Coordinates of C-alpha atoms in Angstrom, one line a residue:
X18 CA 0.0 0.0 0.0
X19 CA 2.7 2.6 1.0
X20 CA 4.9 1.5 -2.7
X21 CA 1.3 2.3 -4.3
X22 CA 0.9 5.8 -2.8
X23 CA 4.4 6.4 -3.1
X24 CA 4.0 6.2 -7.1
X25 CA 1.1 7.8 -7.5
X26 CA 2.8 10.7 -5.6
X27 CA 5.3 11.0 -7.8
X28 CA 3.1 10.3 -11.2
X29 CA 1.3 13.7 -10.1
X30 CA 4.1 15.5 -9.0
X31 CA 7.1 15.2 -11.7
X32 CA 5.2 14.2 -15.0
X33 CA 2.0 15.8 -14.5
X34 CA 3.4 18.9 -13.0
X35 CA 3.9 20.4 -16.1
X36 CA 0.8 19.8 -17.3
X37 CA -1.6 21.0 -14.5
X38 CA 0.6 24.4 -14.4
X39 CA -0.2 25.0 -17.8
X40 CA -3.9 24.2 -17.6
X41 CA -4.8 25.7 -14.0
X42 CA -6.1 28.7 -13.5
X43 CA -3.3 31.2 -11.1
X44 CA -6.1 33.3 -9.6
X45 CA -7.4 30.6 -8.1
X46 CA -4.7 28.2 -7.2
X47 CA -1.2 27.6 -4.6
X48 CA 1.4 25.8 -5.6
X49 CA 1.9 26.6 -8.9
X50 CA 4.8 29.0 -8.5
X51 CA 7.6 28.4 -6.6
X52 CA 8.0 29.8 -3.9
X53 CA 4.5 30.0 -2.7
X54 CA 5.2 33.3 -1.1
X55 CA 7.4 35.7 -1.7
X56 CA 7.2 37.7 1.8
X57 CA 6.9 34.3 4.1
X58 CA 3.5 36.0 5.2
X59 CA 1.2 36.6 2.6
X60 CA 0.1 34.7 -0.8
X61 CA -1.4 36.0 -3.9
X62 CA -4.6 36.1 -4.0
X63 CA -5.5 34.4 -0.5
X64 CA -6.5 35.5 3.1
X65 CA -4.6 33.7 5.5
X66 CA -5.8 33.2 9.5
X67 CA -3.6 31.9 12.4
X68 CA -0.5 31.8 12.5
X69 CA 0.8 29.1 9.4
X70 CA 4.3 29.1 8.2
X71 CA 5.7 29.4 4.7
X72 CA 8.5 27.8 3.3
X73 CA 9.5 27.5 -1.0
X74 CA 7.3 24.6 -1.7
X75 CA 4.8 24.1 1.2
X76 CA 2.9 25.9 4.3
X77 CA 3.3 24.2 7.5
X78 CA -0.7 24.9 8.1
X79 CA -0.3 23.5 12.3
X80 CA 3.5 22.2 13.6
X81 CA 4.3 19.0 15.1
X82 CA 4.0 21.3 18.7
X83 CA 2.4 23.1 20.4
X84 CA -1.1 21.7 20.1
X85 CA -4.5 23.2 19.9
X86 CA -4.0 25.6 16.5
X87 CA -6.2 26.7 14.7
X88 CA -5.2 28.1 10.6
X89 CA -7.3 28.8 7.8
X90 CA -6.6 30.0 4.0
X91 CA -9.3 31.5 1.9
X92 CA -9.3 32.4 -1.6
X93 CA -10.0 36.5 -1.8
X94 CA -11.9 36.1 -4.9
X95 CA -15.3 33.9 -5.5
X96 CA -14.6 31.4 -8.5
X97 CA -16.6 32.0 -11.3
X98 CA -17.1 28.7 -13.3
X99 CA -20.1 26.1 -12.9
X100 CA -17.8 23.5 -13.9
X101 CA -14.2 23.2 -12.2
X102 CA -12.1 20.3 -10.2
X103 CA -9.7 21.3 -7.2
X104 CA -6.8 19.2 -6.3
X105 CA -5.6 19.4 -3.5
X106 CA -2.2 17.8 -2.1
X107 CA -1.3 17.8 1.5
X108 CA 0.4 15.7 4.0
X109 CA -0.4 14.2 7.6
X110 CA 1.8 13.7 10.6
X111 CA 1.7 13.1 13.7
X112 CA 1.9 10.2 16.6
X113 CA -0.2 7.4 17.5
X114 CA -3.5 8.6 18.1
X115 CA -5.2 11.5 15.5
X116 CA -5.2 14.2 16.8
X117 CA -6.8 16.8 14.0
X118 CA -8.8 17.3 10.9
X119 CA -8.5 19.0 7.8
X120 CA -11.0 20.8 5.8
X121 CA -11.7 21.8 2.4
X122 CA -14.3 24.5 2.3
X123 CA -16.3 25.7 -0.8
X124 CA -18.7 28.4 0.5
X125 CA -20.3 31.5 -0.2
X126 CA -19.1 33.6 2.6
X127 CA -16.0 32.1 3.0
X128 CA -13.5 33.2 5.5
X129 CA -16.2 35.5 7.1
X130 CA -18.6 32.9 7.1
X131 CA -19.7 30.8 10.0
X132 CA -17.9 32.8 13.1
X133 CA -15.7 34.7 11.0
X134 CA -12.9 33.5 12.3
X135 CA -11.4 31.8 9.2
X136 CA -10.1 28.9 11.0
X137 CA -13.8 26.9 11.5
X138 CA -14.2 23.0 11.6
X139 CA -17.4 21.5 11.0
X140 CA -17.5 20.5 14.5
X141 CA -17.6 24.3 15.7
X142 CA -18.7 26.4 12.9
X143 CA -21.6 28.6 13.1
X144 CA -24.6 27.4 10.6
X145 CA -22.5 28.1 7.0
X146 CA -24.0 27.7 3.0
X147 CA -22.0 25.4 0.8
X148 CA -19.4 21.9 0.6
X149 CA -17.4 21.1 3.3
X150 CA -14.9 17.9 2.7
X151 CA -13.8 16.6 6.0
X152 CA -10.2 14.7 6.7
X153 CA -9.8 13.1 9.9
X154 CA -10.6 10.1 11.7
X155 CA -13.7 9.0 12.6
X156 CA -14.4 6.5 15.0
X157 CA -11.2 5.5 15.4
X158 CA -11.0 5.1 11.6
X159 CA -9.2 7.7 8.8
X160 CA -12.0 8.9 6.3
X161 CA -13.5 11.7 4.2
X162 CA -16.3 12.1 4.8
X163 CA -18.6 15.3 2.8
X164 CA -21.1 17.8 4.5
X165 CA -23.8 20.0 2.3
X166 CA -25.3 23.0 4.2
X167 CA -27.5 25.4 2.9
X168 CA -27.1 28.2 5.7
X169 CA -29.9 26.8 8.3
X170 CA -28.4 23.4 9.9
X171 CA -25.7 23.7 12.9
X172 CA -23.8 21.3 13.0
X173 CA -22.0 22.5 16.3
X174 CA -25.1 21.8 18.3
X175 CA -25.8 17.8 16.9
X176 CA -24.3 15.3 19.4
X177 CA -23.0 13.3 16.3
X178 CA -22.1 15.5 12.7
X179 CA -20.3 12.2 11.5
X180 CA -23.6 11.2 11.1
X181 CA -24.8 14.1 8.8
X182 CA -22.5 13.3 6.1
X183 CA -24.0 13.0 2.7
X184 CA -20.9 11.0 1.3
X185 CA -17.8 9.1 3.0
X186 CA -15.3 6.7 2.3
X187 CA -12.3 5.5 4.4
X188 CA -8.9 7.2 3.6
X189 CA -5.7 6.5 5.2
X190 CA -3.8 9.7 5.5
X191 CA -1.6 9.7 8.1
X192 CA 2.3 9.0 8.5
X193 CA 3.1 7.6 5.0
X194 CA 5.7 10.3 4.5
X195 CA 4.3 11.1 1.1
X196 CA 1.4 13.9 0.4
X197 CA -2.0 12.9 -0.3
X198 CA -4.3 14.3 -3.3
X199 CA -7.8 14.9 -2.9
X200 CA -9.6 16.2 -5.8
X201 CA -13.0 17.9 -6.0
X202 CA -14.5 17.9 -9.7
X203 CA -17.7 19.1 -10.6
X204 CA -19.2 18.1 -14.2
X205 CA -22.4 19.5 -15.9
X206 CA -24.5 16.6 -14.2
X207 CA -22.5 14.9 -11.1
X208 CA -20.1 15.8 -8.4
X209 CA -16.7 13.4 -7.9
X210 CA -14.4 13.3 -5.1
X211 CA -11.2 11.4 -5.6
X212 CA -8.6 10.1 -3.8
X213 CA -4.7 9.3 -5.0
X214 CA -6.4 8.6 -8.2
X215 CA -9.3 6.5 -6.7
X216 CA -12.8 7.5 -6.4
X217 CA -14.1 7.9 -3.3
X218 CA -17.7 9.2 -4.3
X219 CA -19.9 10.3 -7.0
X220 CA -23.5 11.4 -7.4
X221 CA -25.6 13.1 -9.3
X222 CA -27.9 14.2 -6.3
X223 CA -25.4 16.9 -5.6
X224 CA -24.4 20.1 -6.7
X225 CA -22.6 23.7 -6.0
X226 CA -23.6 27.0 -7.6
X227 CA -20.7 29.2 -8.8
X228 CA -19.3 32.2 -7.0
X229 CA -18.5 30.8 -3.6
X230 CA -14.9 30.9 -2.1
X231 CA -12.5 28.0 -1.8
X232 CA -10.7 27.7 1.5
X233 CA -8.3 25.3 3.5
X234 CA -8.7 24.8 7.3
X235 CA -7.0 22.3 10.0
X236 CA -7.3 22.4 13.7
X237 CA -6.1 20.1 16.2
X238 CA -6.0 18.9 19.7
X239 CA -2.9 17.9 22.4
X240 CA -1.0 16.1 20.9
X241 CA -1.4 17.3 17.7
X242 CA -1.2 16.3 14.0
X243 CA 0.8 18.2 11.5
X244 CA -1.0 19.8 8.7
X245 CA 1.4 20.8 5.5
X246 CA -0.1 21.8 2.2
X247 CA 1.6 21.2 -1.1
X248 CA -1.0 22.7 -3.3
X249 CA -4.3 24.1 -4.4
X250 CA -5.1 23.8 -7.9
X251 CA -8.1 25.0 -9.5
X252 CA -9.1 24.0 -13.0
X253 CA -12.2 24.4 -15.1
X254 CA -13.1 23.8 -18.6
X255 CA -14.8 27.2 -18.9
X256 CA -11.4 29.5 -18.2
X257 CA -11.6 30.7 -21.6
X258 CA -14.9 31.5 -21.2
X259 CA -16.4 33.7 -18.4
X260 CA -14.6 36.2 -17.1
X261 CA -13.3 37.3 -13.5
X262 CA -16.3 37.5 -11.2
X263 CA -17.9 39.4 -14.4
X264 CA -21.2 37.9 -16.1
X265 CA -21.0 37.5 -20.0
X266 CA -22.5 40.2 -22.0
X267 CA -24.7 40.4 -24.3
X268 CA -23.5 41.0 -28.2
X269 CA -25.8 44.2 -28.7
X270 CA -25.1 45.8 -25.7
X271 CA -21.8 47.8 -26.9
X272 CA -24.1 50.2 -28.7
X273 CA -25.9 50.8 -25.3
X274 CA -23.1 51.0 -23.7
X275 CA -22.1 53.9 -26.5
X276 CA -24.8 55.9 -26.4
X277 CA -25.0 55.6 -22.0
X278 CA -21.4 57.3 -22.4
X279 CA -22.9 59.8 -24.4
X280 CA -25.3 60.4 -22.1
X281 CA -22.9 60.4 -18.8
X282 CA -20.6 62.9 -20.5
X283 CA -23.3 65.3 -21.3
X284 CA -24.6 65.1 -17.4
X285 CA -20.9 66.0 -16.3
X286 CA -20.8 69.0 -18.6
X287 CA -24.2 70.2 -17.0
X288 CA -23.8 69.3 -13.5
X289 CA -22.2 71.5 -11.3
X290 CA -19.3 71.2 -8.5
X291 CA -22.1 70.9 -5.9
X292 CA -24.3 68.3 -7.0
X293 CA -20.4 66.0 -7.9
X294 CA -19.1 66.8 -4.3
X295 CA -22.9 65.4 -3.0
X296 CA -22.7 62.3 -4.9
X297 CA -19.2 61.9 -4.1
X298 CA -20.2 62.1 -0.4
X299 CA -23.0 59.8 -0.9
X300 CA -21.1 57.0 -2.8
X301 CA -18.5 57.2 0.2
X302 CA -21.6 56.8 2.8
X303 CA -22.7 53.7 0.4
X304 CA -21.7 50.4 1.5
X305 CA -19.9 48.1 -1.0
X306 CA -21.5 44.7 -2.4
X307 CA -19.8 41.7 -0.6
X308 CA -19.2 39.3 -3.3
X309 CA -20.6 35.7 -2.6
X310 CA -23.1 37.0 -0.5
X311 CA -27.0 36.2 -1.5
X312 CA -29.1 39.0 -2.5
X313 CA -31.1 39.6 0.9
X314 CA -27.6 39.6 2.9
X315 CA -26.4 42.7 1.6
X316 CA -26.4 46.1 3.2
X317 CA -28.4 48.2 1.1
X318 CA -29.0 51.5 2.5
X319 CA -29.7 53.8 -0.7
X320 CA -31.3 53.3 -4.3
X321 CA -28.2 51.9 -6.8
X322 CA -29.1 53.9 -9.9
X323 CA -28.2 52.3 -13.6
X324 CA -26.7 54.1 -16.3
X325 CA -29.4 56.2 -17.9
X326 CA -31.4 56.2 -14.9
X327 CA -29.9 59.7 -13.7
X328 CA -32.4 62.6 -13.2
X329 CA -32.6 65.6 -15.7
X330 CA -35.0 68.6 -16.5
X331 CA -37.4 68.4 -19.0
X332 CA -35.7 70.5 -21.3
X333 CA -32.6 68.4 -21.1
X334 CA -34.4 66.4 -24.1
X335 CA -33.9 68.0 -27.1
X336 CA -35.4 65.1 -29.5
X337 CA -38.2 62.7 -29.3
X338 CA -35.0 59.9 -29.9
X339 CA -33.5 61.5 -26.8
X340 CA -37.2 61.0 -24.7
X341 CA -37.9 57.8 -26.2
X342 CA -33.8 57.0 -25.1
X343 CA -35.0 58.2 -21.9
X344 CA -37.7 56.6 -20.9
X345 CA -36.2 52.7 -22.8
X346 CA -33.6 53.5 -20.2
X347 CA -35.8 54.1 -17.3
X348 CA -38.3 50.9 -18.1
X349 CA -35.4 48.7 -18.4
X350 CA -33.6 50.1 -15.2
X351 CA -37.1 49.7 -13.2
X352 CA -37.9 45.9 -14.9
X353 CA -34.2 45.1 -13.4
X354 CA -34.7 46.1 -9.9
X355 CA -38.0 44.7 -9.9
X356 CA -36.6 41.7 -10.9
X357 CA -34.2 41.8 -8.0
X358 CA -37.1 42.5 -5.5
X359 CA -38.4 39.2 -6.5
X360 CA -35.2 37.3 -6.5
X361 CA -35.0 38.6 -3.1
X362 CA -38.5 37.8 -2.1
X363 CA -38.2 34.5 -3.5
X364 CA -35.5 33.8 -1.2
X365 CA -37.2 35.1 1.4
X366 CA -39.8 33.1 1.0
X367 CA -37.9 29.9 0.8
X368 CA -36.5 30.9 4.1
X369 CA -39.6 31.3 5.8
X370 CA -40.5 28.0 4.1
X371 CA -36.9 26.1 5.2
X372 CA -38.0 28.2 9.0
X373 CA -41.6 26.7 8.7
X374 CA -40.7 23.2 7.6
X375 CA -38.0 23.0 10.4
X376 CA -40.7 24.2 12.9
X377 CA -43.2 21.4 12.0
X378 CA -40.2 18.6 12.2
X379 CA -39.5 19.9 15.6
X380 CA -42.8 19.8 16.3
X381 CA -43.3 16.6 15.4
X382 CA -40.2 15.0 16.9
X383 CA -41.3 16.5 20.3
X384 CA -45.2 15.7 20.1
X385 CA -43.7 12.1 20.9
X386 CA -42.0 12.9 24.4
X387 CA -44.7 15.2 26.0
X388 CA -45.5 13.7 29.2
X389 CA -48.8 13.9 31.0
X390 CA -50.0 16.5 32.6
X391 CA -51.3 14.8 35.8
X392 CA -47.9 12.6 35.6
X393 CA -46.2 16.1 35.9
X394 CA -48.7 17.5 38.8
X395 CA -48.1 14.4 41.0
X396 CA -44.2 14.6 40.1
X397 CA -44.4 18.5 41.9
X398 CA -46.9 17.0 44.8
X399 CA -44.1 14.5 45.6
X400 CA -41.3 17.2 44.9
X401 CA -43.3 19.6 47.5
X402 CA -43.6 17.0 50.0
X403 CA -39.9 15.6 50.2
X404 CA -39.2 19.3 50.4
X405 CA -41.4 19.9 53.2
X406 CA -40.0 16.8 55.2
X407 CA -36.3 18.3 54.4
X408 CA -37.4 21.3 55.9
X409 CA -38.9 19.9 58.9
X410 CA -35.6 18.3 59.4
X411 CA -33.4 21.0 59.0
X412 CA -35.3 22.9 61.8
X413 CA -35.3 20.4 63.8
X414 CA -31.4 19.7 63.8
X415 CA -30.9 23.8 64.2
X416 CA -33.4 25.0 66.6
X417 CA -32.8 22.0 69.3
X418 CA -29.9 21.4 71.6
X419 CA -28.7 17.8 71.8
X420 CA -25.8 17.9 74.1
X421 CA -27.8 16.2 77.1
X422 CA -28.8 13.9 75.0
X423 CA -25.2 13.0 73.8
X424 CA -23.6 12.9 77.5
X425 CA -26.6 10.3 78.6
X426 CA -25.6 8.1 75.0
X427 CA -21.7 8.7 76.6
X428 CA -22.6 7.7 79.9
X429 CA -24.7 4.4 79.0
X430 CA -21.8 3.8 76.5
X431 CA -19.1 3.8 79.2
X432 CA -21.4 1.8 81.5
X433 CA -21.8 -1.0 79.2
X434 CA -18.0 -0.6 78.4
X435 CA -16.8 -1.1 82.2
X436 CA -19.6 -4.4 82.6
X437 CA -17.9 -5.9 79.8
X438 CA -14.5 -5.1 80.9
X439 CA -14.8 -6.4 84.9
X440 CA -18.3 -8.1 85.6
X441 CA -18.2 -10.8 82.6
X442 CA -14.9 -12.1 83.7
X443 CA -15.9 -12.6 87.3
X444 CA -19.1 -14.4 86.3
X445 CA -17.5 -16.4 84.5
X446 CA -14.8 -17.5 86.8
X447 CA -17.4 -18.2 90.0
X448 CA -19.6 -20.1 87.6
X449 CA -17.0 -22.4 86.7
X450 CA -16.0 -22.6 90.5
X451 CA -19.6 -23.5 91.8
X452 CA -21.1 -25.4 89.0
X453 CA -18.5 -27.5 87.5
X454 CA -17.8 -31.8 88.9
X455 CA -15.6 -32.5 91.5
X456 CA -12.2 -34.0 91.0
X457 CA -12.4 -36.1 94.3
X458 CA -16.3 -37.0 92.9
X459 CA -14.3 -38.3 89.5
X460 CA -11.3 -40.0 91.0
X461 CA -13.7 -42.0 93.5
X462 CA -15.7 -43.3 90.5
X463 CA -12.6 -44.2 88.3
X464 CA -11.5 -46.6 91.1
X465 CA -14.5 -47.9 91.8
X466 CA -14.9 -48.7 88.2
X467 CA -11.2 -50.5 88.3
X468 CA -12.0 -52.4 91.3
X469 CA -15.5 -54.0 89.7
X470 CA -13.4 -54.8 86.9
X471 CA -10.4 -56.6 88.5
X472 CA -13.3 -58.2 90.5
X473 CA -15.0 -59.5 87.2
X474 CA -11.3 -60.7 86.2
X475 CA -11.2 -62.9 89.0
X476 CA -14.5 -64.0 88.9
X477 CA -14.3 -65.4 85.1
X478 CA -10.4 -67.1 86.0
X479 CA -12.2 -69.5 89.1
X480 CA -14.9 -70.3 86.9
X481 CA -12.9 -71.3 83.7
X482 CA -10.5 -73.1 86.3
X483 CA -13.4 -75.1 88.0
X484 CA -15.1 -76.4 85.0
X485 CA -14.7 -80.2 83.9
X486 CA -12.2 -81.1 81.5
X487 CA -12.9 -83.3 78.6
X488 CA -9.9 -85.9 77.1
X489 CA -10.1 -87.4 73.8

C-alpha cells in the first residue's frame, strides 16, 4: 500500500506537474509558482488566519507542537465557473493517536462565514451555505467524509455531525511520508471526489452553484497532528470562457453601452461642483456589495441607480430619440430592480418556508415525548412533600440542643464498656467454681470402676478353672 501511494505521488508530481501548471487557472490556485510566497506571510490572492508558516514549496498549516491551532486559507476572490475540479495535495503527521482534521471549504461567505474567524471545523462552525470535505478520523477510523449545508443546519449543536455526512469513504492519510491528493471535480451533471487517483464518491444528487470561495482549514487537539499543504489547484473547462467574477454580455449591448457614455458625459458638462461633491459624499456613505453574499444579505442602504437612470430637466431632451432613449432607459432600469425585489422575495420566502418546515419537524419530533399532565402534577406533589420533610428536618437539627442527650448516650456507653470489661470475667470464673464436677467426685468413681473390673477378672479365671475337662 505505502509503494502504491508512493508512485502515485510521484506520477502527479514530476510528470504531470507540467501539465496541470499549464492548464490551471493562477487566480485561483497555490502551488503553482515556486515559492508559494514571496514575503513568508502573505500569498497571492489568498487571506490567510492563524499563524501558518511558509516555506518555497509548502505551508506548514499547524506544527508538530504546540497543540491546539487553529489556521485557515481562503481564496479572496469567488470562483466563477459552474464546472471546475480542485486538487488538493497535502500531508499528515503526527503520533499514534489522530489528533486533528483537515477541511476543504467551498462556500459562499467564505473566511467570514460561520464565526468569522477563518479557521472553523465543521465540528464548531456557526450554521454556513456550501461543501465542506472533512479529513480526519472517525471513530477511530481515517476517512472523508462530505457535508452540504445550505445556511440553516448547525452542526456545532448535533451530538454526532459524522452522522450528517451525505458522502464518506475511508482514507488513510496519516504517517506515509508522502502527500496525499484529494480532488473535487464538478461536471455538468455529477459531483466526484477522488482520492490518490481513486474515487471515493460520486453522485448526481449533488451540486454547487458558482461564485463561492475555496478555502483550507486544519485544527487540532494535544497532541497534535501536523498539517502541511503542497497545493491548491483549480481547473475548469470554462477559463476561456467567463470572465473574473464578471457575467458575460450580451452582443448588442456595446451600442448601449455607446450611447450611455454619451449620455454620462453630457450630465458631467451640465452638472455643477455641488451636485459632484454630494454624490461623491453619498457613494462614500454607500456600502460596497460583498461578493458571494446572497441578494437579501447585503447592506443596502440607498437606491443603486443604472446608467441612464440619472435625473434631468425636462428641457434636457432636445429630440423625441432622446425622450424615447429616456424613458427605454428608465423601463429597463425599473424591470431590473424589480426583478431583484423578486429574486429577493423568492429567497425570502424559501427561508420562511426552510423556517416553517423545520418548525413542523421539531414539532413533530417532540409531540412524541410530552408527558402527561397529571404525571407532571403528582411529580411537583411528591417534589413539595420531600421538600417539606427536608425542611422539617433542617429545623429540627438547628433550633434543638442535643448535648444532654449526647452525655446520657456517653454515659450508658461507658457503663456498658466497664460491665464488659470487669463483671463478665468474674461471672465467668465463680460459675466455673460453683457449677463444674468434683475432682475427688471423678477420682472415686474411676477406682471404683477399676475395682469392679479386676473383680470381674477374678471372677471369670475361678470359673474357667473349676469347670470339667474333657480328654479325647
Amino acid at each position: 500500500m505505502g509503494n502504491m501511494r508512493l508512485l502515485w505521488s510521484l506520477l502527479t508530481a514530476l510528470p504531470l506537474y507540467g501539465l496541470v501548471a499549464a492548464e490551471a487557472d493562477p487566480e485561483y490556485s497555490i502551488g503553482l509558482r515556486k515559492p508559494i510566497s514571496d514575503d513568508r506571510r502573505t500569498i497571492p490572492g489568498f487571506q490567510t488566519y492563524g499563524s501558518p508558516q511558509f516555506l518555497s514549496d509548502r505551508i506548514i498549516l499547524t506544527p508538530p507542537a504546540p497543540g491546539n491551532q487553529r489556521v485557515g486559507v481562503w481564496s479572496k476572490l469567488t470562483l466563477p465557473y459552474d464546472e471546475f475540479s480542485v486538487d488538493t495535495e497535502f500531508r499528515v503527521s503526527g503520533g499514534e493517536r489522530a489528533g486533528g482534521s483537515f477541511h476543504i471549504w467551498y462556500t459562499a461567505r467564505g473566511g467570514q462565514g460561520g464565526s468569522g474567524t477563518g479557521t472553523d471545523t465543521v465540528y464548531t462552525s456557526k450554521p454556513w451555505d456550501g461543501l465542506a470535505l472533512v479529513v480526519d478520523s472517525y471513530e477511530g477510523v481515517g476517512s472523508l467524509r462530505a457535508y452540504l449545508n445550505d445556511g440553516q443546519l448547525d452542526y456545532s449543536h448535533h451530538h454526532k455531525p459524522g452522522a450528517l455526512a451525505f458522502a464518506h469513504c475511508d482514507f488513510s492519510y496519516r504517517n506515509w511520508g508522502v502527500q496525499s491528493h484529494v480532488k473535487l471535480t464538478q461536471a455538468a451533471k455529477t459531483l466526484k471526489v477522488e482520492i490518490d487517483g481513486k474515487v471515493c464518491f460520486e453522485t448526481d444528487k449533488a451540486r454547487v452553484p458558482k461564485g463561492y470561495y475555496l478555502g483550507i482549514t486544519a485544527a487540532t487537539s494535544d497532541p497534535p497532528d501536523s498539517f502541511e499543504l503542497f497545493s491548491l489547484v483549480v481547473d475548469s473547462p470554462q477559463k476561456g470562457n467567463v470572465k473574473r467574477n464578471e457575467a458575460p454580455k450580451q452582443p448588442n449591448q456595446q451600442q448601449q453601452q455607446q450611447q450611455q457614455q454619451k449620455q454620462q458625459q453630457q450630465q458631467q458638462q451640465q452638472q455643477n461642483q455641488q451636485n459632484q461633491q454630494q454624490q461623491n459624499l453619498n457613494n462614500q456613505n454607500e456600502k460596497p456589495y460583498t461578493p458571494g453574499r446572497a441578494a437579501h444579505e447585503q447592506d443596502f442602504e440607498k437606491w443603486k441607480t443604472e446608467p441612464g437612470e440619472e435625473d434631468h430637466e425636462a428641457d434636457f431632451f432636445k429630440t423625441q430619440e432622446e425622450q424615447f432613449q429616456d424613458v427605454h432607459n428608465r423601463l429597463q432600469g425599473l424591470t431590473h430592480h424589480l426583478a431583484t425585489i423578486q429574486s429577493q422575495l423568492g429567497m425570502i420566502y424559501d427561508k420562511i418556508d426552510g423556517l416553517h418546515h423545520k418548525e413542523e419537524s421539531m414539532r413533530a419530533e417532540y409531540r412524541g415525548r410530552n408527558v402527561p399532565r397529571e404525571q407532571i402534577d403528582r411529580m411537583e406533589t411528591r417534589i413539595g412533600v420531600i421538600e417539606n420533610l427536608n425542611m422539617q428536618i433542617a429545623n429540627a437539627i438547628t433550633s434543638k440542643d442535643y448535648s444532654h442527650q449526647f452525655e446520657n448516650l456517653h454515659k450508658t456507653l461507658r457503663e456498658h464498656h466497664s460491665n464488659l470489661l470487669y463483671a463478665v470475667p468474674d461471672t465467668v470464673t465463680q460459675v466455673l467454681a460453683t457449677g463444674g464436677p468434683k475432682i475427688g467426685m471423678m477420682l472415686t468413681i474411676v477406682v471404683l470402676f477399676q475395682i469392679a473390673l479386676a473383680a470381674a477378672y477374678i471372677i471369670y479365671k475361678r470359673r474357667r478353672n473349676s469347670s470339667p475337662k474333657k480328654y479325647l
